[in-house]
Short mmCIF file of C-alpha atoms and ligand atoms in Angstrom, two decimals:
data_model
loop_
_atom_site.label_atom_id
_atom_site.label_comp_id
_atom_site.label_asym_id
_atom_site.label_seq_id
_atom_site.Cartn_x
_atom_site.Cartn_y
_atom_site.Cartn_z
CA MET A 1 -10.55 -20.39 51.25
CA LYS A 2 -8.79 -17.40 53.12
CA ILE A 3 -9.81 -13.87 51.97
CA ILE A 4 -8.88 -10.66 53.38
CA THR A 5 -11.43 -7.72 53.75
CA ILE A 6 -9.84 -4.35 53.66
CA VAL A 7 -11.80 -1.51 55.31
CA GLY A 8 -10.88 1.82 56.62
CA ALA A 9 -13.48 4.44 56.10
CA ARG A 10 -17.16 4.80 57.27
CA PRO A 11 -19.07 3.70 54.22
CA GLN A 12 -16.71 0.53 53.86
CA PHE A 13 -17.88 -0.58 57.25
CA ILE A 14 -21.42 -0.58 55.97
CA LYS A 15 -20.77 -2.13 52.62
CA ALA A 16 -18.45 -4.83 54.20
CA ALA A 17 -21.32 -5.59 56.77
CA ALA A 18 -23.40 -6.77 54.04
CA VAL A 19 -20.87 -9.18 52.54
CA HIS A 20 -19.73 -10.34 55.91
CA ARG A 21 -23.42 -11.42 56.68
CA ALA A 22 -23.71 -13.20 53.26
CA ILE A 23 -20.54 -15.21 54.27
CA GLU A 24 -21.75 -16.11 57.71
CA GLN A 25 -25.15 -17.22 56.23
CA HIS A 26 -23.29 -19.46 53.87
CA HIS A 27 -21.61 -21.00 56.74
CA ARG A 28 -24.74 -21.47 58.72
CA ARG A 29 -26.66 -22.97 55.87
CA GLY A 30 -23.73 -25.19 54.95
CA PRO A 31 -23.10 -26.42 51.43
CA SER A 32 -26.51 -27.87 50.00
CA LEU A 33 -26.41 -30.70 47.55
CA ARG A 34 -26.32 -28.58 44.64
CA GLU A 35 -23.62 -26.39 46.18
CA SER A 36 -21.55 -29.39 47.29
CA HIS A 37 -18.67 -28.32 45.06
CA TYR A 38 -18.26 -25.42 47.48
CA LYS A 39 -16.18 -27.61 49.72
CA LYS A 40 -14.24 -24.74 50.85
CA ARG A 41 -15.33 -22.46 53.65
CA LEU A 42 -14.69 -18.92 53.46
CA ARG A 43 -12.48 -17.57 56.00
CA GLU A 44 -12.73 -13.88 56.19
CA ILE A 45 -9.80 -11.79 57.79
CA TRP A 46 -10.52 -8.27 58.35
CA VAL A 47 -7.91 -5.57 58.15
CA HIS A 48 -8.73 -2.12 59.20
CA THR A 49 -6.39 0.56 57.85
CA GLY A 50 -7.41 3.17 60.54
CA GLN A 51 -8.13 5.79 57.97
CA HIS A 52 -11.20 6.65 60.07
CA TYR A 53 -10.54 6.50 63.55
CA ASP A 54 -12.94 8.99 65.66
CA ILE A 55 -15.46 6.80 67.65
CA LEU A 56 -18.37 8.06 65.82
CA MET A 57 -16.75 7.43 62.34
CA ASP A 58 -15.59 3.96 63.37
CA LYS A 59 -16.34 2.19 66.60
CA VAL A 60 -19.97 3.17 66.52
CA PHE A 61 -20.36 1.08 63.34
CA PHE A 62 -18.42 -2.06 64.59
CA ASP A 63 -20.66 -2.16 67.59
CA GLU A 64 -23.95 -1.33 65.97
CA LEU A 65 -23.54 -3.50 62.95
CA GLN A 66 -21.88 -6.19 65.01
CA LEU A 67 -18.83 -6.32 62.78
CA PRO A 68 -15.95 -8.72 63.29
CA LYS A 69 -13.25 -7.37 65.38
CA PRO A 70 -10.41 -6.74 62.67
CA ALA A 71 -7.53 -9.06 62.97
CA TYR A 72 -5.20 -6.38 61.99
CA HIS A 73 -5.55 -2.66 62.89
CA LEU A 74 -2.92 -0.71 61.04
CA GLY A 75 -3.36 2.52 62.67
CA VAL A 76 -2.60 4.66 59.77
CA GLY A 77 -4.84 7.62 60.61
CA SER A 78 -4.89 11.05 58.64
CA GLY A 79 -2.40 12.57 56.27
CA SER A 80 -1.75 13.59 52.76
CA HIS A 81 -2.74 11.35 50.11
CA GLY A 82 0.77 10.15 49.52
CA LYS A 83 1.65 9.70 53.20
CA GLN A 84 -1.73 7.95 54.16
CA THR A 85 -1.71 5.68 50.98
CA GLY A 86 1.89 4.91 51.30
CA LEU A 87 1.71 3.81 55.10
CA MET A 88 -1.32 1.65 54.26
CA LEU A 89 0.65 0.04 51.35
CA GLU A 90 3.55 -0.75 53.50
CA ARG A 91 1.56 -2.20 56.19
CA ILE A 92 -0.86 -4.21 54.09
CA GLU A 93 1.93 -5.83 52.44
CA VAL A 94 3.29 -7.12 55.70
CA VAL A 95 -0.18 -8.74 56.60
CA LEU A 96 -0.34 -10.26 53.00
CA GLU A 97 3.08 -11.65 53.36
CA LYS A 98 2.12 -13.10 56.73
CA GLU A 99 -1.53 -14.33 55.91
CA LYS A 100 -1.20 -15.44 52.18
CA PRO A 101 -4.79 -15.04 51.26
CA GLU A 102 -6.39 -16.31 48.13
CA ALA A 103 -8.05 -13.09 47.51
CA VAL A 104 -8.38 -9.55 48.88
CA ILE A 105 -11.77 -7.68 48.96
CA VAL A 106 -11.68 -3.97 48.59
CA TYR A 107 -14.63 -1.71 48.72
CA GLY A 108 -15.46 1.64 46.90
CA ASP A 109 -13.02 4.39 46.19
CA THR A 110 -10.98 5.51 49.18
CA ASN A 111 -7.37 5.42 49.75
CA SER A 112 -7.83 2.28 51.74
CA THR A 113 -9.32 0.67 48.57
CA LEU A 114 -6.47 1.74 46.49
CA ALA A 115 -3.84 0.78 48.83
CA GLY A 116 -5.38 -2.70 49.46
CA ALA A 117 -5.79 -3.27 45.68
CA LEU A 118 -2.18 -2.24 44.94
CA ALA A 119 -0.65 -4.22 47.68
CA ALA A 120 -2.44 -7.48 46.75
CA ALA A 121 -1.94 -7.13 42.83
CA LYS A 122 1.74 -6.47 43.42
CA ARG A 123 1.96 -9.82 45.31
CA HIS A 124 -0.16 -11.50 42.58
CA ILE A 125 -3.08 -11.98 44.76
CA PRO A 126 -6.45 -11.52 43.00
CA VAL A 127 -8.27 -8.42 44.05
CA ALA A 128 -12.05 -8.30 44.26
CA HIS A 129 -13.36 -4.84 43.93
CA ILE A 130 -16.86 -4.29 45.27
CA GLU A 131 -18.64 -1.18 43.64
CA ALA A 132 -16.50 -1.34 40.46
CA GLY A 133 -16.84 0.49 37.37
CA LEU A 134 -18.15 3.70 38.75
CA ARG A 135 -16.97 6.73 36.88
CA SER A 136 -17.64 10.49 37.63
CA HIS A 137 -15.22 11.49 34.83
CA ASN A 138 -13.81 14.11 37.06
CA ARG A 139 -10.22 13.26 37.62
CA ASN A 140 -9.74 16.10 40.11
CA MET A 141 -11.49 13.98 42.72
CA PRO A 142 -9.12 11.65 44.46
CA GLU A 143 -11.97 9.03 44.49
CA GLU A 144 -11.93 8.79 40.66
CA LEU A 145 -8.34 8.12 40.58
CA ASN A 146 -8.71 5.47 43.12
CA ARG A 147 -11.56 3.79 41.30
CA ILE A 148 -9.77 3.75 37.85
CA VAL A 149 -6.45 2.11 39.47
CA THR A 150 -8.45 -0.30 41.58
CA ASP A 151 -10.46 -1.41 38.60
CA HIS A 152 -7.54 -1.88 36.48
CA LEU A 153 -5.81 -3.90 39.13
CA SER A 154 -8.75 -6.14 39.89
CA THR A 155 -9.47 -9.66 38.83
CA PHE A 156 -13.17 -9.59 40.09
CA LEU A 157 -15.05 -6.60 39.34
CA PHE A 158 -18.31 -6.55 41.14
CA CYS A 159 -20.39 -3.77 39.50
CA PRO A 160 -23.59 -2.34 41.02
CA THR A 161 -25.20 -1.50 37.68
CA ASP A 162 -25.09 -2.21 33.89
CA LEU A 163 -23.71 1.20 33.24
CA ALA A 164 -20.93 0.37 35.56
CA VAL A 165 -20.26 -2.72 33.43
CA ARG A 166 -20.27 -0.51 30.31
CA ASN A 167 -17.79 2.02 31.82
CA LEU A 168 -15.33 -0.84 32.35
CA SER A 169 -15.88 -2.15 28.91
CA ASN A 170 -15.04 1.18 27.47
CA GLU A 171 -11.78 1.06 29.28
CA GLY A 172 -11.10 -2.46 27.89
CA ILE A 173 -11.91 -4.34 31.14
CA ARG A 174 -14.33 -7.06 30.06
CA GLU A 175 -15.21 -10.51 31.47
CA SER A 176 -12.66 -13.16 30.19
CA ARG A 177 -11.22 -16.44 31.40
CA SER A 178 -9.12 -14.74 33.77
CA LYS A 179 -11.46 -11.89 34.88
CA ILE A 180 -15.08 -11.72 36.26
CA VAL A 181 -16.97 -8.57 35.41
CA ARG A 182 -20.63 -8.85 36.64
CA ASN A 183 -23.46 -6.43 37.59
CA VAL A 184 -24.50 -8.11 40.90
CA GLY A 185 -26.21 -5.09 42.39
CA ASP A 186 -25.36 -2.76 45.09
CA VAL A 187 -24.27 -4.11 48.49
CA MET A 188 -25.50 -0.93 50.10
CA TYR A 189 -29.05 -1.91 49.09
CA ASP A 190 -28.48 -5.18 50.79
CA SER A 191 -27.46 -3.33 53.91
CA ILE A 192 -30.36 -0.80 53.93
CA LEU A 193 -32.94 -3.60 53.46
CA TYR A 194 -31.49 -5.42 56.44
CA TYR A 195 -30.97 -2.56 58.71
CA SER A 196 -33.82 -0.22 58.08
CA LYS A 197 -36.33 -2.28 60.01
CA MET A 198 -33.98 -2.29 62.81
CA ALA A 199 -33.68 1.46 62.52
CA GLU A 200 -37.38 1.85 62.90
CA GLU A 201 -37.41 -0.27 66.04
CA LYS A 202 -34.26 1.07 67.70
CA SER A 203 -33.50 4.60 66.61
CA THR A 204 -34.86 7.41 68.68
CA VAL A 205 -32.85 10.13 66.90
CA ILE A 206 -35.90 12.05 65.61
CA LYS A 207 -37.38 12.42 68.97
CA ASP A 208 -34.02 12.92 70.70
CA LEU A 209 -33.49 15.88 68.23
CA ASN A 210 -37.02 17.09 68.54
CA LEU A 211 -37.60 17.10 64.73
CA TYR A 212 -41.24 16.36 65.11
CA PHE A 213 -43.67 18.99 63.75
CA SER A 214 -47.38 19.04 64.92
CA THR A 215 -50.07 21.05 63.25
CA PRO A 216 -52.76 22.41 65.52
CA ASN A 217 -55.44 20.26 64.10
CA SER A 218 -53.64 17.12 64.00
CA GLU A 219 -52.65 14.63 66.50
CA LEU A 220 -50.14 13.48 63.96
CA ARG A 221 -46.70 14.37 64.69
CA THR A 222 -44.48 13.99 61.49
CA PRO A 223 -40.82 14.81 61.16
CA ASN A 224 -40.35 17.94 59.20
CA TYR A 225 -36.72 18.63 58.32
CA TYR A 226 -34.28 18.68 55.60
CA LEU A 227 -31.19 16.38 55.99
CA ALA A 228 -27.74 17.40 54.68
CA THR A 229 -24.46 15.87 54.53
CA LEU A 230 -21.21 17.52 53.36
CA HIS A 231 -17.64 16.19 53.27
CA ARG A 232 -16.18 16.01 49.77
CA ALA A 233 -12.74 17.49 49.64
CA GLU A 234 -13.65 19.81 46.74
CA ASN A 235 -16.55 21.20 48.80
CA THR A 236 -14.90 21.58 52.18
CA ASP A 237 -11.37 22.62 51.36
CA ASP A 238 -12.36 25.59 49.33
CA PRO A 239 -13.73 28.18 51.77
CA GLN A 240 -15.78 29.79 49.08
CA ARG A 241 -17.53 26.68 47.94
CA LEU A 242 -17.98 25.80 51.74
CA LYS A 243 -19.45 28.99 52.64
CA SER A 244 -21.77 29.12 49.55
CA ILE A 245 -23.15 25.74 50.32
CA LEU A 246 -23.57 26.65 54.04
CA ARG A 247 -25.34 29.85 53.20
CA ALA A 248 -27.87 27.91 50.99
CA LEU A 249 -28.56 25.45 53.79
CA ASP A 250 -29.01 28.33 56.17
CA GLU A 251 -31.47 29.86 53.91
CA ILE A 252 -33.45 26.73 53.48
CA GLY A 253 -33.38 26.26 57.26
CA ARG A 254 -35.58 29.29 57.71
CA ASN A 255 -38.60 27.38 56.69
CA HIS A 256 -37.75 23.92 58.12
CA PRO A 257 -34.69 22.92 60.05
CA VAL A 258 -31.65 21.60 58.24
CA VAL A 259 -30.15 18.82 60.21
CA LEU A 260 -26.41 18.32 59.28
CA PRO A 261 -24.36 15.55 60.80
CA LEU A 262 -20.91 16.88 60.57
CA HIS A 263 -18.17 14.82 59.01
CA PRO A 264 -14.94 15.65 60.98
CA ARG A 265 -13.29 16.90 57.88
CA THR A 266 -15.99 19.57 57.52
CA ARG A 267 -16.01 20.45 61.12
CA LYS A 268 -12.32 21.15 61.12
CA ARG A 269 -12.62 23.32 57.89
CA MET A 270 -15.51 25.24 59.55
CA GLU A 271 -13.36 25.77 62.66
CA VAL A 272 -10.42 27.17 60.66
CA HIS A 273 -12.60 29.72 58.96
CA PHE A 274 -14.89 30.47 62.24
CA LEU A 275 -18.02 29.54 60.49
CA PHE A 276 -20.06 27.99 63.32
CA SER A 277 -21.68 31.03 64.64
CA ARG A 278 -22.79 32.27 61.20
CA PHE A 279 -25.31 29.59 60.40
CA VAL A 280 -27.93 29.60 62.94
CA ASN A 281 -30.56 27.77 60.91
CA ILE A 282 -28.53 24.73 60.44
CA LYS A 283 -28.88 22.11 63.12
CA PHE A 284 -25.09 20.81 63.32
CA ILE A 285 -24.83 17.52 65.02
CA GLU A 286 -22.01 15.01 65.52
CA PRO A 287 -21.85 12.16 62.90
CA VAL A 288 -24.62 9.82 63.70
CA SER A 289 -24.74 5.81 63.80
CA TYR A 290 -25.92 3.96 60.69
CA LEU A 291 -29.32 3.35 62.24
CA ASP A 292 -29.81 6.87 63.23
CA MET A 293 -28.72 7.98 59.76
CA LEU A 294 -31.21 5.51 58.19
CA ALA A 295 -34.01 6.90 60.30
CA LEU A 296 -33.04 10.54 59.55
CA GLU A 297 -32.95 9.87 55.83
CA LYS A 298 -36.21 7.90 55.66
CA ASN A 299 -38.14 10.78 57.41
CA ALA A 300 -36.53 13.97 55.75
CA ARG A 301 -38.41 16.26 53.40
CA ALA A 302 -35.48 16.17 51.12
CA ILE A 303 -31.86 15.32 51.44
CA LEU A 304 -28.99 17.59 50.26
CA THR A 305 -25.74 15.88 49.99
CA ASP A 306 -22.21 15.36 48.42
CA SER A 307 -22.05 11.74 49.69
CA GLY A 308 -22.07 8.92 47.16
CA GLY A 309 -23.79 6.39 49.50
CA VAL A 310 -26.38 9.01 50.69
CA GLN A 311 -27.51 9.76 47.06
CA LYS A 312 -28.40 6.07 46.75
CA GLU A 313 -30.09 5.94 50.17
CA ALA A 314 -32.20 8.77 49.26
CA TYR A 315 -33.44 6.93 46.21
CA TRP A 316 -34.04 3.63 48.04
CA PHE A 317 -36.09 5.58 50.59
CA ASN A 318 -38.11 7.57 48.13
CA ILE A 319 -36.78 10.67 49.45
CA PRO A 320 -35.92 13.53 46.80
CA CYS A 321 -32.35 14.33 46.61
CA LEU A 322 -30.29 17.38 45.69
CA THR A 323 -26.63 16.56 44.98
CA LEU A 324 -24.17 19.32 45.96
CA ARG A 325 -21.85 18.63 43.11
CA GLU A 326 -21.29 19.33 39.42
CA GLU A 327 -21.30 15.57 38.53
CA THR A 328 -21.83 12.25 40.13
CA GLU A 329 -20.77 8.57 39.47
CA TRP A 330 -24.44 7.49 40.42
CA VAL A 331 -25.59 8.71 37.15
CA GLU A 332 -28.56 6.45 37.33
CA THR A 333 -30.26 8.23 40.14
CA ILE A 334 -30.03 11.47 38.13
CA LYS A 335 -31.55 9.80 34.90
CA SER A 336 -34.38 8.31 36.92
CA GLY A 337 -35.27 11.98 37.85
CA TRP A 338 -34.89 11.21 41.54
CA ASN A 339 -31.53 13.00 42.11
CA GLN A 340 -30.61 16.36 40.80
CA LEU A 341 -27.08 17.86 40.42
CA VAL A 342 -27.51 21.41 41.88
CA GLY A 343 -23.93 22.43 42.22
CA ILE A 344 -22.81 24.69 45.05
CA GLU A 345 -24.39 28.09 44.20
CA ARG A 346 -26.41 29.48 46.85
CA LYS A 347 -29.32 30.69 44.71
CA LYS A 348 -29.42 27.56 42.67
CA ILE A 349 -29.74 25.24 45.75
CA VAL A 350 -32.35 27.31 47.37
CA GLN A 351 -34.30 27.51 44.12
CA ALA A 352 -33.99 23.86 43.77
CA VAL A 353 -35.46 23.29 47.19
CA HIS A 354 -38.23 25.64 46.41
CA ASP A 355 -39.09 23.89 43.25
CA LEU A 356 -38.98 20.44 44.96
CA GLU A 357 -41.71 21.61 47.54
CA LYS A 358 -44.08 22.64 44.54
CA LYS A 359 -43.84 19.24 43.03
CA ARG A 360 -44.83 17.06 46.05
CA PRO A 361 -45.95 14.28 46.24
CA PHE A 362 -43.21 12.33 44.25
CA LYS A 363 -43.25 9.24 42.51
CA ARG A 364 -40.23 7.17 41.64
CA GLY A 365 -39.58 4.60 38.89
CA GLY A 366 -38.22 1.15 39.17
CA MET A 367 -35.26 -0.16 41.11
CA ILE A 368 -31.95 0.24 39.58
CA PHE A 369 -29.44 -1.24 41.99
CA GLY A 370 -30.42 -4.86 41.99
CA GLU A 371 -32.76 -6.73 44.32
CA GLY A 372 -30.92 -6.67 47.39
CA ARG A 373 -29.03 -9.93 46.98
CA ALA A 374 -25.61 -8.43 45.90
CA SER A 375 -23.64 -9.80 48.75
CA GLU A 376 -25.06 -13.31 48.24
CA LYS A 377 -23.92 -13.23 44.53
CA ILE A 378 -20.54 -11.96 45.35
CA VAL A 379 -19.95 -14.80 47.83
CA ARG A 380 -21.29 -17.46 45.34
CA ILE A 381 -19.10 -16.20 42.45
CA LEU A 382 -15.88 -16.29 44.65
CA LEU A 383 -16.65 -19.79 45.94
CA GLU A 384 -17.36 -20.96 42.43
CA TRP A 385 -14.05 -19.36 41.27
CA PHE A 386 -11.84 -21.01 43.94
CA ARG A 387 -13.64 -24.25 44.24
C1 LIG B 401 -12.69 9.57 52.95
C2 LIG B 401 -12.45 9.21 51.43
C3 LIG B 401 -13.90 9.63 50.79
C4 LIG B 401 -15.15 9.03 51.49
C5 LIG B 401 -15.13 9.28 52.81
C6 LIG B 401 -16.18 8.74 53.65
C7 LIG B 401 -10.35 9.26 50.40
C8 LIG B 401 -9.47 9.99 49.45
N1 LIG B 401 -11.54 9.89 50.81
O1 LIG B 401 -12.66 11.03 52.85
O2 LIG B 401 -13.87 9.16 49.36
O3 LIG B 401 -16.23 9.56 50.77
O4 LIG B 401 -13.91 9.06 53.50
O5 LIG B 401 -16.54 9.35 54.82
O6 LIG B 401 -10.10 8.25 50.75
N2 LIG B 401 -10.70 13.01 60.31
C9 LIG B 401 -10.94 12.95 61.59
N3 LIG B 401 -11.33 11.82 62.22
C10 LIG B 401 -11.41 10.73 61.48
C11 LIG B 401 -11.35 10.74 60.13
C12 LIG B 401 -10.89 11.88 59.49
O7 LIG B 401 -10.76 13.87 62.27
O8 LIG B 401 -11.87 9.54 62.10
C13 LIG B 401 -10.37 14.35 59.62
C14 LIG B 401 -8.91 14.56 59.64
O9 LIG B 401 -8.66 15.93 59.75
C15 LIG B 401 -8.53 14.08 58.11
C16 LIG B 401 -9.84 14.59 57.40
O10 LIG B 401 -10.97 14.17 58.28
O11 LIG B 401 -7.41 14.78 57.63
C17 LIG B 401 -10.09 13.73 56.30
O12 LIG B 401 -9.98 12.39 56.43
P1 LIG B 401 -9.76 11.26 55.15
O13 LIG B 401 -9.89 9.89 55.69
O14 LIG B 401 -8.26 11.78 54.62
O15 LIG B 401 -10.78 11.62 54.08
P2 LIG B 401 -12.28 11.75 54.27
O16 LIG B 401 -12.64 13.17 53.82
O17 LIG B 401 -12.80 11.28 55.38
N1 LIG B 402 -23.58 7.73 57.35
C1 LIG B 402 -23.87 7.56 58.71
N2 LIG B 402 -23.73 8.76 59.57
C2 LIG B 402 -23.43 9.83 59.25
C3 LIG B 402 -23.36 10.18 57.70
C4 LIG B 402 -23.42 9.06 56.87
O1 LIG B 402 -24.02 6.37 59.12
O2 LIG B 402 -23.51 10.79 60.12
C5 LIG B 402 -23.61 6.63 56.45
C6 LIG B 402 -24.74 6.83 55.33
O3 LIG B 402 -25.97 6.41 55.71
C7 LIG B 402 -23.97 5.85 54.22
C8 LIG B 402 -22.52 6.09 54.42
O4 LIG B 402 -22.48 6.53 55.85
O5 LIG B 402 -24.46 4.61 54.33
C9 LIG B 402 -21.99 7.13 53.50
O6 LIG B 402 -20.75 7.45 53.86
P1 LIG B 402 -20.01 8.86 53.39
O7 LIG B 402 -21.07 9.93 53.08
O8 LIG B 402 -19.17 9.27 54.61
O9 LIG B 402 -19.13 8.34 52.33
P2 LIG B 402 -19.48 8.26 50.73
O10 LIG B 402 -20.60 7.25 50.43
O11 LIG B 402 -19.53 9.64 50.18
O12 LIG B 402 -18.10 7.63 50.28
#
C-alpha cells in the first residue's frame, strides 16, 4: 500500500515522526498470525512542501529525529495564504498524479495540511487527517479554517480526544461505511514519550544557557526559569498585542529569566518594530531542536505560550501553562485546570504568574490524550481498511 505523507511546518515533522516510527515497527515485526490479513506493506513517501525552510525550523528536526529524506521537496517557502496554499496545491497535484497513492496523510492545521487534503480529495484519493476535530471556534485564525476544510474533505479522521470526535459529529461528520472517525489519542504524546528520555540524556541546553540556580545552602542546582513561545499571527502581526505580551514577559523576567526561543515570524516582526533592545529581561534565543525544547519544557517553572503543541507538552510534563490567547482548541487542558487562558494583557499575564507561584506545588489529574499508542492505532486502522 502506497501512502503519501505531507509535511511542511515544524510541528508536522514531530507528529509525522511518531507515525513513521509506527510504520517502521510494523515492518520490523512483520505480520503476525493474527495480523496475517495485513498482507500489504505500507510504503510511505514523504512530501515536504517547504513551508518551513530555515535550518533551525526544518533540517534540525530531520537530523535529530532521523526522519526519512522527503522524496519530493516542493520548495514553496513563505508567502500570502493564497499564494502559499495555491503553489502547494499545484505542486502536490503533480506528485499525486505521478505516484497514484492509495491514501494521503496530513497533519494538524497549517496551509500544508489544507493544500495536501484539497489536492488529494480533488483526485478522489482518501485523506487521513491526523489531529482531526479540533476547534477553537475562532474563524479569524487561519488554522481554524484549515482544520474545518480538511476535516470535511477527509475519509479518516484520527482525533486526539473524545471532544474532537464530538466536534465532528456536531458538524455532521460521523463514522460510517465510508468514513472512519475515531479517538486514537495524540501522536504528539507518542513522540514525547519516545524522545523525552533521549532529551534527558543528550540535551545540554540548560547548562549551555546557564539556566541553573543555586541557593547558598544547597549543592543542588535546579533550573529556575520560565519558558515562553510566541508565534501566532494574531499575536505577532499586531504590534500592540506583540508589545503587550513582551512587556509582560519582561516584567516576569525580573524575578526569574524568561527564555524565549524565537520563531522567525516573531523575530521579523520584532525587527520591523525595533523591539529587541527594549526587553532586557527576556532571554531571546534561536529556535531550538525538539530534544532541547523538551528539556527546556520539562524543567521550566511555568510555560507561557500561544503554541498548540506546547500547551499539551506542558500538560504531559506537569508544568503549569499560561496560554497567551483568548481561546484554545485544546479545551481539555483548560478544563483539567492545568492550563489557563490569560490573553495578551500585560497586567493579566503578570498577575497570573504571580498567582501560579502562590499555588505551588501543583497536582494534575489523569491523562486526556490517550496512552501513547496513537500512531500504532492509526497504522492498524489504515492497514485494516486497505487490506
Ligand atoms: C505556521 C502555521 C501555524 C503553525 C506554525 C508552526 C499556517 C497558516 N500557519 O505558522 O499554524 O502553528 O507554522 O510553527 O500554516 N519564516 C521564516 N523561515 C521559515 C519559516 C517561516 O523566516 O523557515 C517566516 C517568514 O517570514 C514567513 C513567516 O515566518 O512569512 C510565517 O511563516 P508561515 O509558514 O507562513 O507561518 P507560521 O507563522 O510559521
Ligand atoms: N518546538 C521546538 N523548538 C522550538 C519551539 C517549539 O522543537 O524552538 C516544538 C515544540 O516542542 C512542539 C512543536 O515544536 O513539539 C510546536 O510547534 P509550534 O509551536 O511551532 O506550532 P503549533 O504547535 O502551535 O502549531
